[in-house]
Short mmCIF file of C-alpha atoms in Angstrom, two decimals:
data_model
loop_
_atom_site.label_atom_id
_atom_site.label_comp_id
_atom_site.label_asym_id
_atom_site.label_seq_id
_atom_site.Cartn_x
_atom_site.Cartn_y
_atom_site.Cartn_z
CA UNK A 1 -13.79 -35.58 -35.97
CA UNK A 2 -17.07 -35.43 -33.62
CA UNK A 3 -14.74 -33.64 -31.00
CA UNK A 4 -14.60 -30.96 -33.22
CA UNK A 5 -18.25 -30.35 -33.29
CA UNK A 6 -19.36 -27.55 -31.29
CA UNK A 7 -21.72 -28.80 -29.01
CA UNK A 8 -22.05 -26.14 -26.45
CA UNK A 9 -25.44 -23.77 -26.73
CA UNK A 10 -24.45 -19.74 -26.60
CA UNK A 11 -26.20 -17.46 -25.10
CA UNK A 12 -28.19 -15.35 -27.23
CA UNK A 13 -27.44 -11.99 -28.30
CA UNK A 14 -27.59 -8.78 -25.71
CA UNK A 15 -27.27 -8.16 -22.71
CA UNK A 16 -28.51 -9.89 -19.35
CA UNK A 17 -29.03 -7.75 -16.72
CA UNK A 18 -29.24 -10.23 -13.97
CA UNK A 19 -25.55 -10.62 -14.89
CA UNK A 20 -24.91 -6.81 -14.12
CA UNK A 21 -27.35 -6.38 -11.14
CA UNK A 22 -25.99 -9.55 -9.41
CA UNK A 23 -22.02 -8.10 -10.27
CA UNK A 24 -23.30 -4.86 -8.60
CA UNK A 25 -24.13 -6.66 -5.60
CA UNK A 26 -21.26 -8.36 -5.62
CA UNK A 27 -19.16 -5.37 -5.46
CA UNK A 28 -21.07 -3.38 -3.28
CA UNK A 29 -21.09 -6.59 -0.67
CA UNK A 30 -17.68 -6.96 -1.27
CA UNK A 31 -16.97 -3.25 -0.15
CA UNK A 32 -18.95 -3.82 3.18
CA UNK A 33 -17.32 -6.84 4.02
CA UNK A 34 -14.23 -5.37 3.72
CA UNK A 35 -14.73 -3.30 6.86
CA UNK A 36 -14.64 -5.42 10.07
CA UNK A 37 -16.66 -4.21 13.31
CA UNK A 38 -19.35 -2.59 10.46
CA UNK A 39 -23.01 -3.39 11.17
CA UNK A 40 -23.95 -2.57 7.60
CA UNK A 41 -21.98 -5.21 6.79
CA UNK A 42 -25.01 -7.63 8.30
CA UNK A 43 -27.15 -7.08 5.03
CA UNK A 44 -24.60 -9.32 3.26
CA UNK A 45 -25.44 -13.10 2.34
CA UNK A 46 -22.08 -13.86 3.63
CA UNK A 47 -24.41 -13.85 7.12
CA UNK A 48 -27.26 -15.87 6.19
CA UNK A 49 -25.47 -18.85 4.81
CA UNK A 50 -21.91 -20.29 3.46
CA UNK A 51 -21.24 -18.56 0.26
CA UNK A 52 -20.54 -14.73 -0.25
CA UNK A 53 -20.22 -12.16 -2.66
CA UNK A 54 -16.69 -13.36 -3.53
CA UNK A 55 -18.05 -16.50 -4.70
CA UNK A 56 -20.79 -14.36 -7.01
CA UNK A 57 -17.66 -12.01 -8.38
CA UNK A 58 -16.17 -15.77 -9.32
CA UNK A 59 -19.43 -17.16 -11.24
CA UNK A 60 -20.25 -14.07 -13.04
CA UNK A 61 -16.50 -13.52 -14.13
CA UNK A 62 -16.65 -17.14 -15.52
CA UNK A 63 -20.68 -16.81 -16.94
CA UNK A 64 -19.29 -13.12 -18.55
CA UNK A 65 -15.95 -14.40 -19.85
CA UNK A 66 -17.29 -17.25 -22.18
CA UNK A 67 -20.55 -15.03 -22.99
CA UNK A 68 -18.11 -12.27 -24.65
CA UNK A 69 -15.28 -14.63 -25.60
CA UNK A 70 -17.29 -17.69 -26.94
CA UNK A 71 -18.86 -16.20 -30.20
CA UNK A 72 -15.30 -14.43 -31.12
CA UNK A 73 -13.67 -17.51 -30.59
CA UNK A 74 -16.22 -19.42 -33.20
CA UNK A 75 -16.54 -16.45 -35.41
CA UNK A 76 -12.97 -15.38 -35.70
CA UNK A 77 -10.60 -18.36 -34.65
CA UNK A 78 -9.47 -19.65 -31.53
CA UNK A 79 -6.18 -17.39 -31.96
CA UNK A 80 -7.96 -14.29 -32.03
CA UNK A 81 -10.07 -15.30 -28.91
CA UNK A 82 -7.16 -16.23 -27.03
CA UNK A 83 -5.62 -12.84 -27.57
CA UNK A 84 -8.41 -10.63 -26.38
CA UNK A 85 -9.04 -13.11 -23.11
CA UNK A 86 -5.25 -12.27 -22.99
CA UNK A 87 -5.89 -8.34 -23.11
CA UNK A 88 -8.21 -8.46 -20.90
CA UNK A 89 -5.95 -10.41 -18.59
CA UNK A 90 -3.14 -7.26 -19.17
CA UNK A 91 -6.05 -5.30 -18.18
CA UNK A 92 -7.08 -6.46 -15.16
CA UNK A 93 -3.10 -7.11 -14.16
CA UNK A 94 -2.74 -3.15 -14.57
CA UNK A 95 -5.69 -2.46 -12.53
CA UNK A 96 -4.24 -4.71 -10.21
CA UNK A 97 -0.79 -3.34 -9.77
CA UNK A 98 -2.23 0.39 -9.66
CA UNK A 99 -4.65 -0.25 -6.61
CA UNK A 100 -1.42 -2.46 -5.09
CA UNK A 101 0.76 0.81 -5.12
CA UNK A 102 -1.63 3.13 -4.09
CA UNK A 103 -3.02 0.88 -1.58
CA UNK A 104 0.43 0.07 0.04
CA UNK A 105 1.29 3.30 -0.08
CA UNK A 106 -1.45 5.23 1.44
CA UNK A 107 -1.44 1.93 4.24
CA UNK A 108 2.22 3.09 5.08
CA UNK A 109 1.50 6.98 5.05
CA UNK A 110 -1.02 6.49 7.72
CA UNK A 111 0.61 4.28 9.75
CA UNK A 112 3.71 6.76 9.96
CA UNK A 113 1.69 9.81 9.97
CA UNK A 114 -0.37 8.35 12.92
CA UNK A 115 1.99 6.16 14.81
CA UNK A 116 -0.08 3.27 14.67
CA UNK A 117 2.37 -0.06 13.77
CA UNK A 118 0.06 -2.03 14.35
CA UNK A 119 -1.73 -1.12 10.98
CA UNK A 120 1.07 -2.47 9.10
CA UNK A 121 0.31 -5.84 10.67
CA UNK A 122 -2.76 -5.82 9.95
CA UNK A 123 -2.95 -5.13 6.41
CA UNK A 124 0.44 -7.44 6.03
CA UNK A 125 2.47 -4.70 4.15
CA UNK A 126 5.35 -5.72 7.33
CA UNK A 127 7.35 -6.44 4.76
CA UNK A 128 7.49 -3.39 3.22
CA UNK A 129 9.46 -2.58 6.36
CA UNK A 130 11.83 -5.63 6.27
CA UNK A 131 12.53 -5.89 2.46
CA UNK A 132 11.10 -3.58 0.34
CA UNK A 133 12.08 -4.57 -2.56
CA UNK A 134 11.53 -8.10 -2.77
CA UNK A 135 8.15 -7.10 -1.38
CA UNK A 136 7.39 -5.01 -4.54
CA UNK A 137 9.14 -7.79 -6.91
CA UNK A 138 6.87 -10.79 -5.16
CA UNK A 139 3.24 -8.08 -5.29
CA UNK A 140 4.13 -7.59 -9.38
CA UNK A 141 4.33 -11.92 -9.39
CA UNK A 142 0.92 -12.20 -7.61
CA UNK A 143 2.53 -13.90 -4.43
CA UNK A 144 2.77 -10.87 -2.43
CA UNK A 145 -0.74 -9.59 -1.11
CA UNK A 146 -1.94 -7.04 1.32
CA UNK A 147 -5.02 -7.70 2.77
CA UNK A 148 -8.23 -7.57 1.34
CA UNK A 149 -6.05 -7.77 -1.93
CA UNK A 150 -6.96 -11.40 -2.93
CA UNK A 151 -9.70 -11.44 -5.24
CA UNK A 152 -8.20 -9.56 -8.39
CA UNK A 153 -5.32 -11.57 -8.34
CA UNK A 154 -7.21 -14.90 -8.65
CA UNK A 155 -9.14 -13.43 -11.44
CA UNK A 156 -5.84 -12.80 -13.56
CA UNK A 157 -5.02 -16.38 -12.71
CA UNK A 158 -8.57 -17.98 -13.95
CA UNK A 159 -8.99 -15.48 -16.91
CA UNK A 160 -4.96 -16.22 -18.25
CA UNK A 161 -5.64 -20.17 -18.13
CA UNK A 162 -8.94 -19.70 -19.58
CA UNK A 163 -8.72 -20.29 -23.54
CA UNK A 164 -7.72 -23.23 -23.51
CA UNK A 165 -10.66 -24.13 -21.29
CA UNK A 166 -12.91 -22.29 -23.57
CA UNK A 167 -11.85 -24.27 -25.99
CA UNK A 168 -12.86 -27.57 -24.60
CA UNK A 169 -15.80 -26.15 -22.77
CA UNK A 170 -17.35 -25.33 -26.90
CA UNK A 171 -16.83 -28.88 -27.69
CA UNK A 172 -17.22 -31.23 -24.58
CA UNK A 173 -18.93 -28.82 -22.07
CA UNK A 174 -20.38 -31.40 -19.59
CA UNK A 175 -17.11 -33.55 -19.78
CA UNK A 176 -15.36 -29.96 -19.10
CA UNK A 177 -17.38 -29.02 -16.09
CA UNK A 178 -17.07 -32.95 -14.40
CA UNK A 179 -12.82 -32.44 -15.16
CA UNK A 180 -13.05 -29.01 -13.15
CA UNK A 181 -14.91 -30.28 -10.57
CA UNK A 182 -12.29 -33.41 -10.28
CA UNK A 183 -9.50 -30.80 -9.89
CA UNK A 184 -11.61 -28.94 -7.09
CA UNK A 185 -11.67 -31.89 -5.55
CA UNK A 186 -8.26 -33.61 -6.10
CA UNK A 187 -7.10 -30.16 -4.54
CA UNK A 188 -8.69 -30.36 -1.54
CA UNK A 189 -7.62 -33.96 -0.84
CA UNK A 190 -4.06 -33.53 -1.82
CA UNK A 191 -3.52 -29.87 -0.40
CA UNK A 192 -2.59 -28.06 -3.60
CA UNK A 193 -2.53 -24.36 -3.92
CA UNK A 194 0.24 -21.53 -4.90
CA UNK A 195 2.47 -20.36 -2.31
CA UNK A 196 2.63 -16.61 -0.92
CA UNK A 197 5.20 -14.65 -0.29
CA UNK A 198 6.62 -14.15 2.48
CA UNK A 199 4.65 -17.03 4.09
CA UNK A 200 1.16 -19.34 3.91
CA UNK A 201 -0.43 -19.87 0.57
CA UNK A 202 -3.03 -17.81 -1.82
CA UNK A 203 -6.28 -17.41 0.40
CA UNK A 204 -8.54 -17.86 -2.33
CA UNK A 205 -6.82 -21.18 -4.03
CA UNK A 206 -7.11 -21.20 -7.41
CA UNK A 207 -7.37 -25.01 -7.58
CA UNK A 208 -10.26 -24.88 -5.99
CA UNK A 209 -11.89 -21.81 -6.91
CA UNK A 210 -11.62 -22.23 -10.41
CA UNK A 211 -14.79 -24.84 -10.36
CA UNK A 212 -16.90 -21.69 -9.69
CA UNK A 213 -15.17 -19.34 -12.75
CA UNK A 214 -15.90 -22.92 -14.71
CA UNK A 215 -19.56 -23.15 -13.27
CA UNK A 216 -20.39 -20.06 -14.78
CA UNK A 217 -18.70 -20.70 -18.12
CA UNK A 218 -20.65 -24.25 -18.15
CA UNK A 219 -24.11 -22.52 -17.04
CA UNK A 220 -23.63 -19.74 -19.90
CA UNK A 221 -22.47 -22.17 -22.88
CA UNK A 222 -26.07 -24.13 -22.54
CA UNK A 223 -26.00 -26.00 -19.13
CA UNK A 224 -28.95 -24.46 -17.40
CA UNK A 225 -30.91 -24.74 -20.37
CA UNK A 226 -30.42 -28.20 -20.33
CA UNK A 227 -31.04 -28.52 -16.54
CA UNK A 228 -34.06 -26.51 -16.65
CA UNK A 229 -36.22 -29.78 -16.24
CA UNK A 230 -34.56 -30.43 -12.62
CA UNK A 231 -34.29 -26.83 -12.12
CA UNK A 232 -38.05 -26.28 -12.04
CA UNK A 233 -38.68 -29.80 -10.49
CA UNK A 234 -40.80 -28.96 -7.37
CA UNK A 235 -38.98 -31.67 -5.47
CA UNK A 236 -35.53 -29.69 -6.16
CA UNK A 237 -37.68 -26.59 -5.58
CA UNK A 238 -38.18 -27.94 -1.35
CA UNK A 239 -34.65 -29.54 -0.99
CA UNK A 240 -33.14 -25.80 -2.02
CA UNK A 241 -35.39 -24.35 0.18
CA UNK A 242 -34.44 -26.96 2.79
CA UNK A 243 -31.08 -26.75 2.25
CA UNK A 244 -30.37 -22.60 2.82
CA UNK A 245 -32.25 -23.21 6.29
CA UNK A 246 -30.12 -25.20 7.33
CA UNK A 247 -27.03 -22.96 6.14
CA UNK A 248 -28.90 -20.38 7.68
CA UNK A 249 -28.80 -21.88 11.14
CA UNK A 250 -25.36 -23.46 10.60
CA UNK A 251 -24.02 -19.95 10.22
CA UNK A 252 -25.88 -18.17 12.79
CA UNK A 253 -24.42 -20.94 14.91
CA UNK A 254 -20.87 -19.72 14.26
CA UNK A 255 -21.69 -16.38 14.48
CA UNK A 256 -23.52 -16.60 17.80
CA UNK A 257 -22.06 -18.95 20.62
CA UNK A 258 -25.34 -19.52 22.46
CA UNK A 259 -26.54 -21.05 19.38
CA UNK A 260 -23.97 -23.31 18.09
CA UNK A 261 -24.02 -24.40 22.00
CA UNK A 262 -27.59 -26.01 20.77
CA UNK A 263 -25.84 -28.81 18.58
CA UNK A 264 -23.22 -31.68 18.65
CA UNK A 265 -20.12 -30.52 18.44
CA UNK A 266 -19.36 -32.63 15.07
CA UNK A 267 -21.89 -31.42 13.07
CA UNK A 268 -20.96 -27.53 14.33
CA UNK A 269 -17.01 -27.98 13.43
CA UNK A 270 -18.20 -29.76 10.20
CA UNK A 271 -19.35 -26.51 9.27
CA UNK A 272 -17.60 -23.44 11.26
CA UNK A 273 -15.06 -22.36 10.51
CA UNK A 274 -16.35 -22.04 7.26
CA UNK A 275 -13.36 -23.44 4.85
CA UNK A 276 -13.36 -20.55 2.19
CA UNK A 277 -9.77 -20.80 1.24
CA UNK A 278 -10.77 -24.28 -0.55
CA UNK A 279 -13.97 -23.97 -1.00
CA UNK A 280 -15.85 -26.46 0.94
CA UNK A 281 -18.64 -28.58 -0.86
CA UNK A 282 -21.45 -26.78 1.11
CA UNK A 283 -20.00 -23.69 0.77
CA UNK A 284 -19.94 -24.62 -3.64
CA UNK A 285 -23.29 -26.27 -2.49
CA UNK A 286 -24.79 -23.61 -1.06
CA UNK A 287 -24.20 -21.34 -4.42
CA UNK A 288 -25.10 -23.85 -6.81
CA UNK A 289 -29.12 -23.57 -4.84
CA UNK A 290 -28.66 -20.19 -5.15
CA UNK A 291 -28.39 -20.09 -8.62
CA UNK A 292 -31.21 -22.62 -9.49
CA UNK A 293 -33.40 -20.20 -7.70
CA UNK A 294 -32.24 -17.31 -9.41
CA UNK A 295 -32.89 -19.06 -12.36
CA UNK A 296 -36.18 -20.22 -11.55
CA UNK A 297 -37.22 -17.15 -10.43
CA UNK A 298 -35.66 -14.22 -12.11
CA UNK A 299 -35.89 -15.00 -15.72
CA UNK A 300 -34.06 -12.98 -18.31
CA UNK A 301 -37.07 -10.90 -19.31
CA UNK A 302 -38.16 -10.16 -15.71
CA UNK A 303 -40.05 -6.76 -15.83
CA UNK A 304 -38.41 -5.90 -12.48
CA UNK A 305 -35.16 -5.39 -13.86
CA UNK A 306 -35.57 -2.16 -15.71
CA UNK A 307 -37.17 -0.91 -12.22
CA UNK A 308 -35.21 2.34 -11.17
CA UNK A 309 -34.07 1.36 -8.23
CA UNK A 310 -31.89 -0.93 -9.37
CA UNK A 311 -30.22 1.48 -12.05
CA UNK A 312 -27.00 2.12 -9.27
CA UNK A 313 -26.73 -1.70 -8.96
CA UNK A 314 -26.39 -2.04 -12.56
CA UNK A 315 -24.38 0.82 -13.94
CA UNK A 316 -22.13 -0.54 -10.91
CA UNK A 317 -21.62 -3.92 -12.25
CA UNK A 318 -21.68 -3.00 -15.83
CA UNK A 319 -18.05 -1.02 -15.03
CA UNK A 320 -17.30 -3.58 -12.46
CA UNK A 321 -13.76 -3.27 -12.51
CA UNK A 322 -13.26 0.07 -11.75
CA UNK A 323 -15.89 0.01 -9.15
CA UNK A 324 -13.98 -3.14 -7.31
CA UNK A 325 -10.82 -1.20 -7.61
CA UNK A 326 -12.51 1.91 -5.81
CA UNK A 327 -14.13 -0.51 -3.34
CA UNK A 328 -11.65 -2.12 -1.93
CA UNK A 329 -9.49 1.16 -1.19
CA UNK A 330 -12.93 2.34 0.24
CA UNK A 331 -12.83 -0.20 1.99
CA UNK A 332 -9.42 0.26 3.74
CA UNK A 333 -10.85 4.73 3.89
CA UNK A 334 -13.48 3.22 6.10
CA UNK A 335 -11.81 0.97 8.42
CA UNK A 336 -8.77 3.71 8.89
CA UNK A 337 -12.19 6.00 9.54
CA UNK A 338 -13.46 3.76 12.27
CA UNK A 339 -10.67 3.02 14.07
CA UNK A 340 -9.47 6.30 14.47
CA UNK A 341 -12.92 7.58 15.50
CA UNK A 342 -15.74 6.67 18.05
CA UNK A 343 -16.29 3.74 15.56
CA UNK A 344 -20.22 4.65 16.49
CA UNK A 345 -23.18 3.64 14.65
CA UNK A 346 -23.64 6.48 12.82
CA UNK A 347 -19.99 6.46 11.69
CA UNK A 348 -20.53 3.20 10.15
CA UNK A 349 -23.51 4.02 8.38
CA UNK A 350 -21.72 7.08 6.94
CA UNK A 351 -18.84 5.06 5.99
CA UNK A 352 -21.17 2.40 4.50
CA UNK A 353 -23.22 5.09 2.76
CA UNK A 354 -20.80 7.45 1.62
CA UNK A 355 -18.31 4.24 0.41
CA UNK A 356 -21.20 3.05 -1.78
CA UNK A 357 -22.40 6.80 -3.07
CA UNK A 358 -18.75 7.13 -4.11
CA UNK A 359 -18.46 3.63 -6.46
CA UNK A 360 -21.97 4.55 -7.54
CA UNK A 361 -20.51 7.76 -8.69
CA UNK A 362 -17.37 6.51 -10.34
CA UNK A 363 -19.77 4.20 -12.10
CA UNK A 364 -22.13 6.43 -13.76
CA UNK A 365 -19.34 8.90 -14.82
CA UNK A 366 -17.46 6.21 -16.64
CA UNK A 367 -20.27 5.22 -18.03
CA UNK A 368 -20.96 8.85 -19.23
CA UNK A 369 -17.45 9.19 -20.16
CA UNK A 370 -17.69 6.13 -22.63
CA UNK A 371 -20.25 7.30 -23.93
CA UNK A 372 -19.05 10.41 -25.13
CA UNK A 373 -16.12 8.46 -26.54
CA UNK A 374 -18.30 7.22 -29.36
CA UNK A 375 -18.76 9.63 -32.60
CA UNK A 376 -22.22 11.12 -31.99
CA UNK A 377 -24.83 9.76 -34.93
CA UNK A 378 -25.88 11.99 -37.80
CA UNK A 379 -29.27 13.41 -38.33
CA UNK A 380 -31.89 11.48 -39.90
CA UNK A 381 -32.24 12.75 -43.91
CA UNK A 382 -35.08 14.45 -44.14
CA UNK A 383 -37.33 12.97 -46.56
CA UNK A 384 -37.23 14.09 -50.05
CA UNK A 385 -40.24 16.12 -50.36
CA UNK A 386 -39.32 18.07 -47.13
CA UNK A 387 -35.90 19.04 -48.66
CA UNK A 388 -37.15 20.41 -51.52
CA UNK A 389 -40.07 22.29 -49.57
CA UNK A 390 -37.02 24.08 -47.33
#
């Protein structure tokens, strides 16, 4: 019966706020991206090396999910755990299919109100045009995406298949994490990954991308702890170091042709296009260094997260759904904004700006409004000499 012997370490009680100041970034990087020709957009990671802000979204969602979902499932039964993973899946499908409508729709409002076709290409709501309903049927099944629509739906997908997982991961965590990262692989080799409708596959494949959501379930249930020996090793200290210079230049190298001129053409295609739809190896690489510095380096207890400045950051990522939701139709605001202006400088720092005052906004009245959800705490009794006094 030793398999039944929990053998994973929890994370103790209350809450990290690395976990909400990273998810902040995350969003609010995730926002920018989403607007092409946006120099704002160039104080993202996804420019300084191969991993992004979609692949911090993954982690977190994976560190958060067995954080909150762990302790239920040992205090209260694995049935009970299941079902509130399972709400929260319901959840995040509902959030989903309410930014898909009014995303789709406001995309195909524009494009007739302007004349502009073309944007219906380019956000690939065509079929909208062609076969409307199938269209609709396929976006409520997950197959159907417009663009920029991708990242939500691969979190209902990792976060539905997750209690089982959870499960294991309490028990056998290591043996868990080595499986997930046999699947990653085993995907990549063999080509697997969910079809899209009307054409292509899923661009974030959930074969693959599911080692990350697992990384972060592993790291939470006890791995770093148990790493931390290697993790402050100053050998692995110089080969992380080492190793995001080099994704530094690999990447600046795609982004700039005079550069990637400077190297052998095999090492610059091993590397550009960067593979995100499978997640290369250096691209999972490249996070995994990030995250043994951030754990080196910005401990749980770090004074410097209860500095002000980073209170937007956090109240962002600690209602991170709604503040994706908003971002990504920001997102699409912005890019409508630029194209059908100068597309100037200044217009994309305004668009940048104003996008991110906006989810910062949305975020601290939610978190106001929950707050005035709960029943407001009676007085303190006065003591008993003081009542008799009045």
């Amino acid at each position: 019966m030793a398999f039944l012997n929990i053998n994973a370490t929890l994370p103790e009680k209350g809450r990290d706020l690395r976990l909400d100041l990273f998810r902040g970034v995350a969003n609010w990087a995730i926002f920018l991206d989403h607007i092409p020709d946006n120099v704002v957009n160039w104080i993202t990671t996804r420019n300084y090396g191969f991993s992004d802000a979609a692949d911090l979204f993954v982690f977190i969602s994976g560190y958060t999910a067995s954080f909150v979902y762990a302790r239920m499932m040992l205090e209260r039964g694995f049935i009970v755990g299941a079902t509130r993973l399972t709400k929260r899946v319901w959840q995040l499908y509902v959030a989903h299919i309410i930014l898909f409508v009014i995303y789709i729709a406001s995309i195909s409002y524009l494009a007739l109100r302007f004349g502009d076709s073309e944007m219906i290409n380019e956000f690939n709501v065509a079929g909208l045009v062609d076969n409307a309903t199938e269209t609709l049927r396929q976006g409520l099944f997950l197959r159907f995406k417009p663009l920029n629509l991708d990242v939500l739906p691969l979190y209902i997908v990792l976060m539905g298949l997750f209690p089982p997982v959870l499960w294991f991961m309490l028990r056998k965590p290591d043996l868990t994490m080595a499986l997930s990262i046999v699947l990653w692989l085993a995907a990549r080799h063999f080509g697997w990954n969910l079809n899209a409708y009307p054409a292509g596959q899923w661009y974030f494949n959930p074969y693959c991308w599911q080692v990350l959501f697992v990384f972060g379930a592993w790291c939470a249930m006890g791995g770093a702890r148990r790493s931390m020996t290697l993790i402050n090793s100053p050998v692995t200290l110089w080969v992380c170091l080492g190793y995001l210079l080099f994704a530094l230049v690999m990447t600046m190298a795609g982004r700039f042709p005079a550069v990637g001129g400077m190297f052998p053409e095999w090492l610059f295609s091993a590397f550009n296009p960067n593979d995100k739809t499978n997640l290369a190896p250096y691209r999972f690489l490249h996070f995994v260094v990030i995250v043994i510095l951030v754990i080196r380096f910005v401990p749980k207890e770090w004074p410097g997260l209860e500095w002000r400045v980073f209170d937007p950051l956090i109240v962002c990522g600690q209602q991170s759904l709604a503040v994706f939701c908003v971002g990504v139709f920001l997102s699409f605001v912005g890019h409508f904004e630029l194209s059908m202006s100068s597309g100037s400088l200044l217009a994309q720092i305004f668009v940048s700006v104003a996008g991110i005052a906006i989810m910062t906004t949305v975020a601290y009245y939610i978190s106001w409004s929950k707050k005035q959800d709960k029943p407001l705490k009676p007085p303190p009794a006065k003591p008993a000499a003081e009542a008799k006094a009045a």
